[in-house]
Structure formats: structure tokens, C-alpha cells
Amino acid sequence: MATFDKLLAEGRIVRVKLRLGRGQFDERKLYAYPECLKWMRAEVPAMVTGRVQSAFSPKEQLITRLLEWITRKPMSYGRMFQDMLPRSDEVWELKTADLRIFGWMYRPRKFIAVCGGYTDHYKEPTKVKNYADDRNAVVEARNALPLDGDKFVTGEYDELV
Amino acid sequence: MSSFELDLIDEKTRAGIDFLTNVVHEMRRALIIEKSSRKITQQSIADKIGTSRHVINRELQGLENVSARRIGEYFWSIGWEPHFEAKKSHDRENCGFITPPAQPREPVPPAISRPSSAMSGAGGIFDLVDKARGAPVPVV
């Protein structure tokens, strides 16, 4: 078993940062599994806007949402961030028009992203993925992580986010 | 590797997104306040502006590149007014523009005895000095 900091040092989890402007501070933390970070860096930039027809590309949506998360902007429940069913799994989903990022809350305001997907891939008629598979992937990844202490936090939305 | 800076978009795009995000957050914040105190809804805003609730909803979700005009109309419809002020960014003094190196000051032409009438013409002494930088104007 290892501490969270040791897992970070070993690269099992990566702290994801964004360039912050004057007056912006990282008041929430974002971590990602290396595979998820690779998805953000390699796959998301190649994606195009989906059926929601956002005026912004998926990579712009990603940076916007992550910036909102990190700088502790209000995150409306359901549309921007939510826990998945069944809630007992304590799996959370960070959302944009075209992206879904699945992970869990390690501690209040500390989200660990495990995997991601393209929204249209979860919806008919272009459905090729299931939310349940990603939810299970998060649970498996969390279970496999040799982390000391409580692996996730529970509580009310406003306390966690 | 314990941390990584995700840098998917260029500085220009980021500047635009940052600004728009702040505007949309302000639009949402104002609506939340007005919803609780005056029961203002997206539909009532849409009716007042003359558009559909669908459009207002998309703008509040951050799906649209909201125009400055719409921002003004939106806040007008709920009895607010936006406040916008730009200021120089000290992080990016030159913004990528090349600042020309400081030019040495041209030597002041030697004092010439000139009649007082030359000083009283249009432009006066300044006119004369400017011309002197190109082709010296003989002053009689």
C-alpha cells in the first residue's frame, strides 16, 4: 500500500494542471490516470463537435470545464458534474457537450479521472459505448490502486464539490 | 512525472474562452438570484428578448458564442446591466508585437536666428521642427 503522494511520485496518478491567469487559483485539484491524460492529449484534440452542435470544439470544451473545475467555479449538478447510478459506487462524471470524463472523488474537491469518452458514442443511433462499462472501469481502477486509507470520499454535493 | 500542464489550445483561444466563460457564469449567477427573488425564468427572458427558450438555454449552458449585443439584451431583460472594463495586461506587455528599439533623439537643429514671423505661422515652431526631420526647411 502507498500514500497518495507516493502514487503521484511513481506516476500511477498524474496531477493535471492548467496555465492560470492573474487572479485564478487552483482551488480544486484534478488528477488523472496516465491513460486518461493520454486520451485528453491525443484523442480529444482530434474530435469534432457532435450532435449538440456546440460552438466550441471538444478540446476547447475540455479546457473550459477543467478550468472551471480547478478555479472552483460553480459546477451545476447534472449538467456539468454528477455522480453516476448506482450512487453507492461513488463514481463521478465530469461533462461537457461532447465529452464525458469518469472518475471518483478522492477527497473533497479532488477528482481523479480514470477514463473518458465522446458523448455521441453513448447515445443512439451512434451508440458504441455504455456508461456502465466506464463506471465499472472506474471502480476496478480504484480497487486496483494500492492506496492507503479511504480511497474515496462521500457526502453532500456542496461539501464535496 | 507527478504533474502535467495540459495545454491543448493556444493563448489567443484561451483568452477568448476565459472571457466568455466569465460572462456566461455571470449570466447564470444573475439568473439564479432573480429566479429566487422574482421568479424570472428562461422562458420569460426569451419572451422579453424575442427569442426562444431553447436559445437562451444554450447560451446559459455555454454552448454558444454569445454576442455582446445579446449579453446587453439578456441583462436588460432581468433588470441588470453588465459592467465591462478592459485594462492592460501586465503579464503580456507587448502581446507578441515587436517593440522597435528606442531611436536616438535627432539632434536639435542649431539655433537659427529667424524673424518672429516664422514663429507665428500655422504650426509655429513645431511645424518647422517636423519638417526639419525630413528635408530641412531653410528658414530665412
Short mmCIF file of N, CA and C in Angstrom, two decimals, chain A:
data_model
loop_
_atom_site.label_atom_id
_atom_site.label_comp_id
_atom_site.label_asym_id
_atom_site.label_seq_id
_atom_site.Cartn_x
_atom_site.Cartn_y
_atom_site.Cartn_z
N MET A 1 0.84 -1.19 0.00
CA MET A 1 0.00 0.00 0.00
C MET A 1 0.88 1.25 0.00
N ALA A 2 0.34 2.32 -0.52
CA ALA A 2 1.16 3.53 -0.66
C ALA A 2 0.33 4.76 -0.36
N THR A 3 1.03 5.81 -0.03
CA THR A 3 0.32 7.08 0.18
C THR A 3 -0.04 7.68 -1.17
N PHE A 4 -0.94 8.63 -1.12
CA PHE A 4 -1.35 9.30 -2.36
C PHE A 4 -0.15 9.99 -3.01
N ASP A 5 0.67 10.63 -2.19
CA ASP A 5 1.85 11.33 -2.72
C ASP A 5 2.82 10.37 -3.38
N LYS A 6 2.94 9.16 -2.81
CA LYS A 6 3.86 8.18 -3.39
C LYS A 6 3.35 7.72 -4.76
N LEU A 7 2.04 7.53 -4.85
CA LEU A 7 1.45 7.13 -6.14
C LEU A 7 1.65 8.23 -7.18
N LEU A 8 1.59 9.45 -6.72
CA LEU A 8 1.85 10.57 -7.62
C LEU A 8 3.31 10.55 -8.08
N ALA A 9 4.20 10.34 -7.12
CA ALA A 9 5.63 10.34 -7.45
C ALA A 9 5.97 9.20 -8.40
N GLU A 10 5.27 8.09 -8.25
CA GLU A 10 5.52 6.93 -9.12
C GLU A 10 4.85 7.08 -10.48
N GLY A 11 4.00 8.08 -10.62
CA GLY A 11 3.34 8.29 -11.91
C GLY A 11 2.13 7.40 -12.11
N ARG A 12 1.65 6.78 -11.03
CA ARG A 12 0.44 5.97 -11.16
C ARG A 12 -0.76 6.90 -11.37
N ILE A 13 -0.65 8.07 -10.79
CA ILE A 13 -1.65 9.13 -10.97
C ILE A 13 -0.88 10.41 -11.30
N VAL A 14 -1.45 11.23 -12.14
CA VAL A 14 -0.76 12.46 -12.54
C VAL A 14 -1.62 13.66 -12.14
N ARG A 15 -1.00 14.64 -11.55
CA ARG A 15 -1.72 15.89 -11.26
C ARG A 15 -1.82 16.68 -12.56
N VAL A 16 -3.03 17.01 -12.94
CA VAL A 16 -3.24 17.76 -14.18
C VAL A 16 -3.41 19.23 -13.83
N LYS A 17 -2.59 20.04 -14.46
CA LYS A 17 -2.64 21.48 -14.20
C LYS A 17 -2.98 22.23 -15.48
N LEU A 18 -3.45 23.42 -15.30
CA LEU A 18 -3.69 24.31 -16.44
C LEU A 18 -2.97 25.61 -16.16
N ARG A 19 -2.59 26.27 -17.22
CA ARG A 19 -2.00 27.59 -17.05
C ARG A 19 -3.07 28.52 -16.50
N LEU A 20 -2.80 29.14 -15.38
CA LEU A 20 -3.80 30.01 -14.76
C LEU A 20 -3.41 31.47 -14.95
N GLY A 21 -4.40 32.27 -15.17
CA GLY A 21 -4.15 33.69 -15.35
C GLY A 21 -4.10 34.42 -14.03
N ARG A 22 -3.89 35.70 -14.13
CA ARG A 22 -3.87 36.55 -12.95
C ARG A 22 -5.23 36.45 -12.24
N GLY A 23 -5.21 36.20 -10.96
CA GLY A 23 -6.44 36.12 -10.20
C GLY A 23 -7.11 34.76 -10.24
N GLN A 24 -6.49 33.80 -10.95
CA GLN A 24 -7.04 32.44 -10.97
C GLN A 24 -6.17 31.55 -10.09
N PHE A 25 -6.83 30.74 -9.26
CA PHE A 25 -6.09 29.87 -8.34
C PHE A 25 -6.65 28.45 -8.41
N ASP A 26 -5.78 27.47 -8.18
CA ASP A 26 -6.26 26.08 -8.22
C ASP A 26 -6.88 25.71 -6.87
N GLU A 27 -8.16 25.93 -6.79
CA GLU A 27 -8.88 25.69 -5.54
C GLU A 27 -9.52 24.31 -5.51
N ARG A 28 -9.56 23.66 -6.66
CA ARG A 28 -9.91 22.24 -6.72
C ARG A 28 -8.75 21.55 -7.43
N LYS A 29 -8.57 20.29 -7.13
CA LYS A 29 -7.46 19.56 -7.75
C LYS A 29 -8.00 18.55 -8.76
N LEU A 30 -7.22 18.37 -9.80
CA LEU A 30 -7.58 17.38 -10.81
C LEU A 30 -6.41 16.43 -10.98
N TYR A 31 -6.71 15.13 -10.89
CA TYR A 31 -5.70 14.10 -11.12
C TYR A 31 -6.23 13.19 -12.22
N ALA A 32 -5.32 12.51 -12.88
CA ALA A 32 -5.77 11.60 -13.94
C ALA A 32 -4.86 10.38 -14.00
N TYR A 33 -5.43 9.29 -14.39
CA TYR A 33 -4.61 8.13 -14.71
C TYR A 33 -3.86 8.47 -16.01
N PRO A 34 -2.65 7.93 -16.17
CA PRO A 34 -1.88 8.27 -17.38
C PRO A 34 -2.63 7.98 -18.67
N GLU A 35 -3.44 6.91 -18.69
CA GLU A 35 -4.19 6.58 -19.91
C GLU A 35 -5.23 7.66 -20.21
N CYS A 36 -5.81 8.18 -19.16
CA CYS A 36 -6.84 9.22 -19.34
C CYS A 36 -6.18 10.52 -19.82
N LEU A 37 -5.02 10.81 -19.26
CA LEU A 37 -4.30 12.01 -19.68
C LEU A 37 -3.90 11.88 -21.16
N LYS A 38 -3.51 10.67 -21.53
CA LYS A 38 -3.14 10.42 -22.93
C LYS A 38 -4.35 10.65 -23.84
N TRP A 39 -5.51 10.20 -23.39
CA TRP A 39 -6.76 10.42 -24.14
C TRP A 39 -7.03 11.92 -24.31
N MET A 40 -6.84 12.66 -23.23
CA MET A 40 -7.07 14.11 -23.31
C MET A 40 -6.10 14.76 -24.30
N ARG A 41 -4.87 14.32 -24.27
CA ARG A 41 -3.84 14.97 -25.08
C ARG A 41 -3.86 14.53 -26.54
N ALA A 42 -4.16 13.27 -26.77
CA ALA A 42 -4.04 12.74 -28.13
C ALA A 42 -5.36 12.62 -28.87
N GLU A 43 -6.40 12.19 -28.17
CA GLU A 43 -7.67 11.92 -28.86
C GLU A 43 -8.61 13.11 -28.89
N VAL A 44 -8.72 13.78 -27.78
CA VAL A 44 -9.68 14.90 -27.72
C VAL A 44 -9.39 15.98 -28.77
N PRO A 45 -8.12 16.37 -28.96
CA PRO A 45 -7.86 17.41 -29.97
C PRO A 45 -8.30 17.02 -31.39
N ALA A 46 -8.41 15.73 -31.65
CA ALA A 46 -8.80 15.29 -32.98
C ALA A 46 -10.32 15.20 -33.15
N MET A 47 -11.05 15.37 -32.05
CA MET A 47 -12.51 15.21 -32.11
C MET A 47 -13.19 16.46 -32.68
N VAL A 48 -14.34 16.22 -33.28
CA VAL A 48 -15.13 17.35 -33.81
C VAL A 48 -16.42 17.47 -33.00
N THR A 49 -17.05 18.61 -33.12
CA THR A 49 -18.27 18.86 -32.37
C THR A 49 -19.36 17.86 -32.77
N GLY A 50 -20.05 17.36 -31.78
CA GLY A 50 -21.06 16.33 -32.03
C GLY A 50 -22.45 16.87 -32.24
N ARG A 51 -23.44 16.06 -31.90
CA ARG A 51 -24.83 16.39 -32.25
C ARG A 51 -25.39 17.61 -31.51
N VAL A 52 -24.78 17.92 -30.39
CA VAL A 52 -25.27 19.08 -29.63
C VAL A 52 -24.91 20.39 -30.35
N GLN A 53 -23.97 20.28 -31.26
CA GLN A 53 -23.56 21.42 -32.09
C GLN A 53 -23.11 22.62 -31.25
N SER A 54 -22.22 22.32 -30.34
CA SER A 54 -21.63 23.40 -29.56
C SER A 54 -20.81 24.29 -30.48
N ALA A 55 -20.73 25.55 -30.12
CA ALA A 55 -19.91 26.48 -30.91
C ALA A 55 -18.43 26.25 -30.64
N PHE A 56 -18.14 25.36 -29.70
CA PHE A 56 -16.75 25.15 -29.29
C PHE A 56 -16.33 23.70 -29.55
N SER A 57 -15.08 23.55 -29.93
CA SER A 57 -14.57 22.22 -30.23
C SER A 57 -14.42 21.43 -28.94
N PRO A 58 -14.38 20.11 -29.03
CA PRO A 58 -14.21 19.30 -27.81
C PRO A 58 -12.99 19.70 -26.99
N LYS A 59 -11.88 20.02 -27.63
CA LYS A 59 -10.71 20.39 -26.84
C LYS A 59 -10.92 21.72 -26.12
N GLU A 60 -11.67 22.64 -26.76
CA GLU A 60 -12.00 23.90 -26.09
C GLU A 60 -12.97 23.65 -24.93
N GLN A 61 -13.91 22.74 -25.15
CA GLN A 61 -14.84 22.38 -24.08
C GLN A 61 -14.09 21.78 -22.90
N LEU A 62 -13.13 20.92 -23.21
CA LEU A 62 -12.37 20.25 -22.15
C LEU A 62 -11.61 21.27 -21.30
N ILE A 63 -10.89 22.15 -21.96
CA ILE A 63 -10.11 23.14 -21.22
C ILE A 63 -11.04 24.04 -20.41
N THR A 64 -12.17 24.41 -21.01
CA THR A 64 -13.13 25.26 -20.29
C THR A 64 -13.61 24.58 -19.01
N ARG A 65 -14.04 23.32 -19.15
CA ARG A 65 -14.60 22.63 -17.99
C ARG A 65 -13.53 22.37 -16.92
N LEU A 66 -12.34 21.99 -17.36
CA LEU A 66 -11.27 21.73 -16.39
C LEU A 66 -10.87 23.03 -15.68
N LEU A 67 -10.88 24.10 -16.43
CA LEU A 67 -10.56 25.39 -15.82
C LEU A 67 -11.63 25.77 -14.79
N GLU A 68 -12.88 25.51 -15.14
CA GLU A 68 -13.97 25.79 -14.19
C GLU A 68 -13.80 24.94 -12.93
N TRP A 69 -13.40 23.69 -13.15
CA TRP A 69 -13.20 22.80 -12.00
C TRP A 69 -12.06 23.32 -11.13
N ILE A 70 -10.93 23.55 -11.76
CA ILE A 70 -9.73 23.91 -11.00
C ILE A 70 -9.88 25.25 -10.28
N THR A 71 -10.53 26.20 -10.93
CA THR A 71 -10.64 27.53 -10.32
C THR A 71 -11.89 27.65 -9.43
N ARG A 72 -12.54 26.55 -9.22
CA ARG A 72 -13.70 26.46 -8.33
C ARG A 72 -14.86 27.36 -8.72
N LYS A 73 -15.13 27.33 -10.01
CA LYS A 73 -16.34 27.99 -10.48
C LYS A 73 -17.54 27.11 -10.09
N PRO A 74 -18.73 27.68 -9.97
CA PRO A 74 -19.90 26.85 -9.66
C PRO A 74 -20.07 25.74 -10.70
N MET A 75 -20.27 24.52 -10.23
CA MET A 75 -20.46 23.38 -11.13
C MET A 75 -21.89 22.89 -10.95
N SER A 76 -22.75 23.17 -11.93
CA SER A 76 -24.14 22.78 -11.74
C SER A 76 -24.28 21.27 -11.81
N TYR A 77 -24.99 20.74 -10.81
CA TYR A 77 -25.16 19.29 -10.71
C TYR A 77 -25.98 18.78 -11.89
N GLY A 78 -25.50 17.74 -12.50
CA GLY A 78 -26.22 17.13 -13.62
C GLY A 78 -25.66 17.58 -14.96
N ARG A 79 -25.61 18.87 -15.17
CA ARG A 79 -25.17 19.35 -16.48
C ARG A 79 -23.66 19.41 -16.59
N MET A 80 -22.97 19.67 -15.47
CA MET A 80 -21.52 19.81 -15.53
C MET A 80 -20.80 18.69 -14.77
N PHE A 81 -21.39 18.25 -13.70
CA PHE A 81 -20.74 17.26 -12.85
C PHE A 81 -21.80 16.51 -12.08
N GLN A 82 -21.67 15.20 -12.00
CA GLN A 82 -22.69 14.44 -11.27
C GLN A 82 -22.14 13.07 -10.88
N ASP A 83 -22.78 12.49 -9.86
CA ASP A 83 -22.44 11.11 -9.51
C ASP A 83 -23.31 10.18 -10.33
N MET A 84 -22.75 9.03 -10.65
CA MET A 84 -23.45 8.09 -11.52
C MET A 84 -24.25 7.10 -10.68
N LEU A 85 -25.24 6.52 -11.31
CA LEU A 85 -26.03 5.48 -10.63
C LEU A 85 -25.38 4.11 -10.87
N PRO A 86 -25.36 3.22 -9.88
CA PRO A 86 -25.85 3.44 -8.52
C PRO A 86 -24.89 4.31 -7.72
N ARG A 87 -25.46 5.17 -6.91
CA ARG A 87 -24.63 6.13 -6.18
C ARG A 87 -23.66 5.46 -5.22
N SER A 88 -24.01 4.23 -4.81
CA SER A 88 -23.16 3.51 -3.87
C SER A 88 -21.77 3.23 -4.46
N ASP A 89 -21.65 3.26 -5.78
CA ASP A 89 -20.34 3.04 -6.42
C ASP A 89 -19.43 4.26 -6.27
N GLU A 90 -20.02 5.40 -5.97
CA GLU A 90 -19.25 6.64 -5.80
C GLU A 90 -18.36 6.93 -7.02
N VAL A 91 -18.98 6.82 -8.18
CA VAL A 91 -18.30 7.17 -9.42
C VAL A 91 -18.90 8.49 -9.92
N TRP A 92 -18.02 9.37 -10.34
CA TRP A 92 -18.47 10.70 -10.76
C TRP A 92 -18.14 10.94 -12.23
N GLU A 93 -18.90 11.85 -12.80
CA GLU A 93 -18.81 12.12 -14.24
C GLU A 93 -18.70 13.63 -14.45
N LEU A 94 -17.61 14.04 -15.08
CA LEU A 94 -17.43 15.45 -15.46
C LEU A 94 -17.88 15.57 -16.92
N LYS A 95 -18.75 16.53 -17.20
CA LYS A 95 -19.39 16.54 -18.52
C LYS A 95 -19.18 17.85 -19.28
N THR A 96 -19.07 17.69 -20.59
CA THR A 96 -19.18 18.84 -21.49
C THR A 96 -20.18 18.42 -22.57
N ALA A 97 -20.44 19.29 -23.52
CA ALA A 97 -21.39 18.93 -24.57
C ALA A 97 -20.98 17.64 -25.29
N ASP A 98 -19.70 17.49 -25.55
CA ASP A 98 -19.24 16.36 -26.35
C ASP A 98 -18.36 15.37 -25.62
N LEU A 99 -18.09 15.62 -24.35
CA LEU A 99 -17.17 14.74 -23.62
C LEU A 99 -17.74 14.26 -22.30
N ARG A 100 -17.33 13.08 -21.92
CA ARG A 100 -17.63 12.54 -20.61
C ARG A 100 -16.32 12.08 -19.99
N ILE A 101 -16.07 12.47 -18.76
CA ILE A 101 -14.86 12.05 -18.06
C ILE A 101 -15.28 11.38 -16.76
N PHE A 102 -14.86 10.15 -16.61
CA PHE A 102 -15.32 9.35 -15.47
C PHE A 102 -14.20 9.20 -14.46
N GLY A 103 -14.57 9.26 -13.19
CA GLY A 103 -13.57 9.11 -12.14
C GLY A 103 -14.22 9.07 -10.78
N TRP A 104 -13.44 9.42 -9.77
CA TRP A 104 -14.01 9.45 -8.43
C TRP A 104 -13.43 10.59 -7.62
N MET A 105 -14.13 10.88 -6.52
CA MET A 105 -13.69 11.95 -5.63
C MET A 105 -12.84 11.33 -4.53
N TYR A 106 -11.55 11.62 -4.57
CA TYR A 106 -10.64 11.07 -3.55
C TYR A 106 -10.88 11.78 -2.22
N ARG A 107 -10.95 13.05 -2.28
CA ARG A 107 -11.24 13.89 -1.12
C ARG A 107 -12.08 15.06 -1.64
N PRO A 108 -12.69 15.84 -0.76
CA PRO A 108 -13.47 16.98 -1.28
C PRO A 108 -12.62 17.84 -2.21
N ARG A 109 -13.18 18.13 -3.37
CA ARG A 109 -12.54 18.98 -4.38
C ARG A 109 -11.28 18.36 -4.99
N LYS A 110 -11.17 17.01 -4.88
CA LYS A 110 -10.06 16.31 -5.54
C LYS A 110 -10.65 15.19 -6.39
N PHE A 111 -10.66 15.44 -7.68
CA PHE A 111 -11.25 14.48 -8.62
C PHE A 111 -10.15 13.73 -9.35
N ILE A 112 -10.30 12.40 -9.38
CA ILE A 112 -9.33 11.56 -10.10
C ILE A 112 -10.01 11.01 -11.34
N ALA A 113 -9.54 11.41 -12.51
CA ALA A 113 -10.14 10.97 -13.77
C ALA A 113 -9.50 9.67 -14.22
N VAL A 114 -10.34 8.72 -14.55
CA VAL A 114 -9.85 7.39 -14.95
C VAL A 114 -9.94 7.19 -16.45
N CYS A 115 -11.07 7.57 -17.04
CA CYS A 115 -11.24 7.36 -18.48
C CYS A 115 -12.23 8.39 -19.02
N GLY A 116 -12.29 8.47 -20.33
CA GLY A 116 -13.20 9.44 -20.94
C GLY A 116 -13.80 8.91 -22.21
N GLY A 117 -14.78 9.63 -22.71
CA GLY A 117 -15.43 9.20 -23.94
C GLY A 117 -16.08 10.37 -24.65
N TYR A 118 -16.52 10.08 -25.86
CA TYR A 118 -17.19 11.06 -26.72
C TYR A 118 -18.70 10.88 -26.53
N THR A 119 -19.39 11.94 -26.18
CA THR A 119 -20.80 11.83 -25.78
C THR A 119 -21.66 11.07 -26.79
N ASP A 120 -21.48 11.36 -28.06
CA ASP A 120 -22.32 10.71 -29.08
C ASP A 120 -22.14 9.19 -29.09
N HIS A 121 -21.01 8.73 -28.57
CA HIS A 121 -20.78 7.28 -28.54
C HIS A 121 -21.62 6.56 -27.49
N TYR A 122 -22.29 7.35 -26.64
CA TYR A 122 -23.13 6.75 -25.61
C TYR A 122 -24.62 6.87 -25.96
N LYS A 123 -24.89 7.50 -27.09
CA LYS A 123 -26.30 7.77 -27.43
C LYS A 123 -26.64 7.21 -28.81
N GLU A 124 -27.85 6.66 -28.90
CA GLU A 124 -28.33 6.15 -30.19
C GLU A 124 -28.51 7.31 -31.17
N PRO A 125 -28.31 7.16 -32.45
CA PRO A 125 -28.01 5.92 -33.16
C PRO A 125 -26.51 5.68 -33.34
N THR A 126 -25.68 6.50 -32.66
CA THR A 126 -24.22 6.34 -32.84
C THR A 126 -23.61 5.65 -31.62
N LYS A 127 -24.46 4.95 -30.88
CA LYS A 127 -24.01 4.36 -29.62
C LYS A 127 -23.06 3.18 -29.87
N VAL A 128 -21.88 3.29 -29.26
CA VAL A 128 -20.92 2.18 -29.32
C VAL A 128 -20.36 1.88 -27.93
N LYS A 129 -20.75 2.70 -26.95
CA LYS A 129 -20.24 2.50 -25.60
C LYS A 129 -21.38 2.56 -24.59
N ASN A 130 -21.13 1.98 -23.42
CA ASN A 130 -22.11 2.01 -22.34
C ASN A 130 -21.54 2.76 -21.15
N TYR A 131 -22.39 3.57 -20.54
CA TYR A 131 -21.94 4.25 -19.32
C TYR A 131 -21.52 3.23 -18.26
N ALA A 132 -22.22 2.11 -18.22
CA ALA A 132 -21.93 1.10 -17.19
C ALA A 132 -20.50 0.58 -17.31
N ASP A 133 -20.04 0.43 -18.54
CA ASP A 133 -18.66 -0.07 -18.73
C ASP A 133 -17.65 0.92 -18.16
N ASP A 134 -17.88 2.20 -18.39
CA ASP A 134 -16.95 3.20 -17.86
C ASP A 134 -17.06 3.29 -16.34
N ARG A 135 -18.29 3.19 -15.84
CA ARG A 135 -18.46 3.22 -14.38
C ARG A 135 -17.71 2.04 -13.75
N ASN A 136 -17.84 0.87 -14.36
CA ASN A 136 -17.15 -0.31 -13.83
C ASN A 136 -15.64 -0.17 -13.96
N ALA A 137 -15.20 0.46 -15.03
CA ALA A 137 -13.75 0.67 -15.22
C ALA A 137 -13.19 1.54 -14.11
N VAL A 138 -13.98 2.52 -13.69
CA VAL A 138 -13.54 3.40 -12.60
C VAL A 138 -13.44 2.60 -11.30
N VAL A 139 -14.46 1.80 -11.03
CA VAL A 139 -14.46 1.01 -9.79
C VAL A 139 -13.27 0.04 -9.78
N GLU A 140 -13.03 -0.60 -10.91
CA GLU A 140 -11.91 -1.55 -11.00
C GLU A 140 -10.57 -0.84 -10.82
N ALA A 141 -10.42 0.29 -11.47
CA ALA A 141 -9.16 1.05 -11.36
C ALA A 141 -8.93 1.49 -9.91
N ARG A 142 -10.00 1.93 -9.29
CA ARG A 142 -9.89 2.38 -7.89
C ARG A 142 -9.54 1.21 -6.97
N ASN A 143 -10.19 0.07 -7.20
CA ASN A 143 -9.91 -1.11 -6.38
C ASN A 143 -8.48 -1.57 -6.54
N ALA A 144 -7.96 -1.43 -7.76
CA ALA A 144 -6.60 -1.93 -8.05
C ALA A 144 -5.51 -0.98 -7.55
N LEU A 145 -5.90 0.21 -7.18
CA LEU A 145 -4.89 1.20 -6.75
C LEU A 145 -4.49 0.92 -5.29
N PRO A 146 -3.20 0.68 -5.07
CA PRO A 146 -2.77 0.35 -3.70
C PRO A 146 -2.65 1.60 -2.84
N LEU A 147 -3.79 2.16 -2.52
CA LEU A 147 -3.81 3.45 -1.82
C LEU A 147 -4.17 3.26 -0.35
N ASP A 148 -3.36 3.87 0.49
CA ASP A 148 -3.61 3.82 1.93
C ASP A 148 -4.91 4.56 2.27
N GLY A 149 -5.56 4.09 3.33
CA GLY A 149 -6.71 4.83 3.86
C GLY A 149 -7.93 4.78 2.98
N ASP A 150 -8.87 5.67 3.27
CA ASP A 150 -10.10 5.71 2.49
C ASP A 150 -9.78 6.12 1.06
N LYS A 151 -10.27 5.31 0.13
CA LYS A 151 -9.95 5.61 -1.27
C LYS A 151 -10.85 6.69 -1.85
N PHE A 152 -12.02 6.86 -1.27
CA PHE A 152 -12.91 7.87 -1.81
C PHE A 152 -13.69 8.52 -0.67
N VAL A 153 -14.23 9.66 -1.00
CA VAL A 153 -14.97 10.42 0.00
C VAL A 153 -16.45 10.40 -0.37
N THR A 154 -17.28 10.44 0.63
CA THR A 154 -18.72 10.51 0.38
C THR A 154 -19.27 11.75 1.07
N GLY A 155 -20.43 12.16 0.65
CA GLY A 155 -21.05 13.33 1.29
C GLY A 155 -21.98 14.06 0.36
N GLU A 156 -22.46 15.19 0.82
CA GLU A 156 -23.37 16.00 0.03
C GLU A 156 -22.60 16.72 -1.08
N TYR A 157 -23.31 17.00 -2.15
CA TYR A 157 -22.67 17.61 -3.32
C TYR A 157 -21.91 18.88 -2.98
N ASP A 158 -22.55 19.76 -2.23
CA ASP A 158 -21.93 21.04 -1.92
C ASP A 158 -20.69 20.90 -1.04
N GLU A 159 -20.64 19.84 -0.25
CA GLU A 159 -19.47 19.62 0.59
C GLU A 159 -18.31 19.05 -0.23
N LEU A 160 -18.65 18.22 -1.20
CA LEU A 160 -17.61 17.56 -1.99
C LEU A 160 -17.08 18.43 -3.11
N VAL A 161 -17.96 19.23 -3.68
CA VAL A 161 -17.59 19.97 -4.88
C VAL A 161 -17.35 21.45 -4.56
#
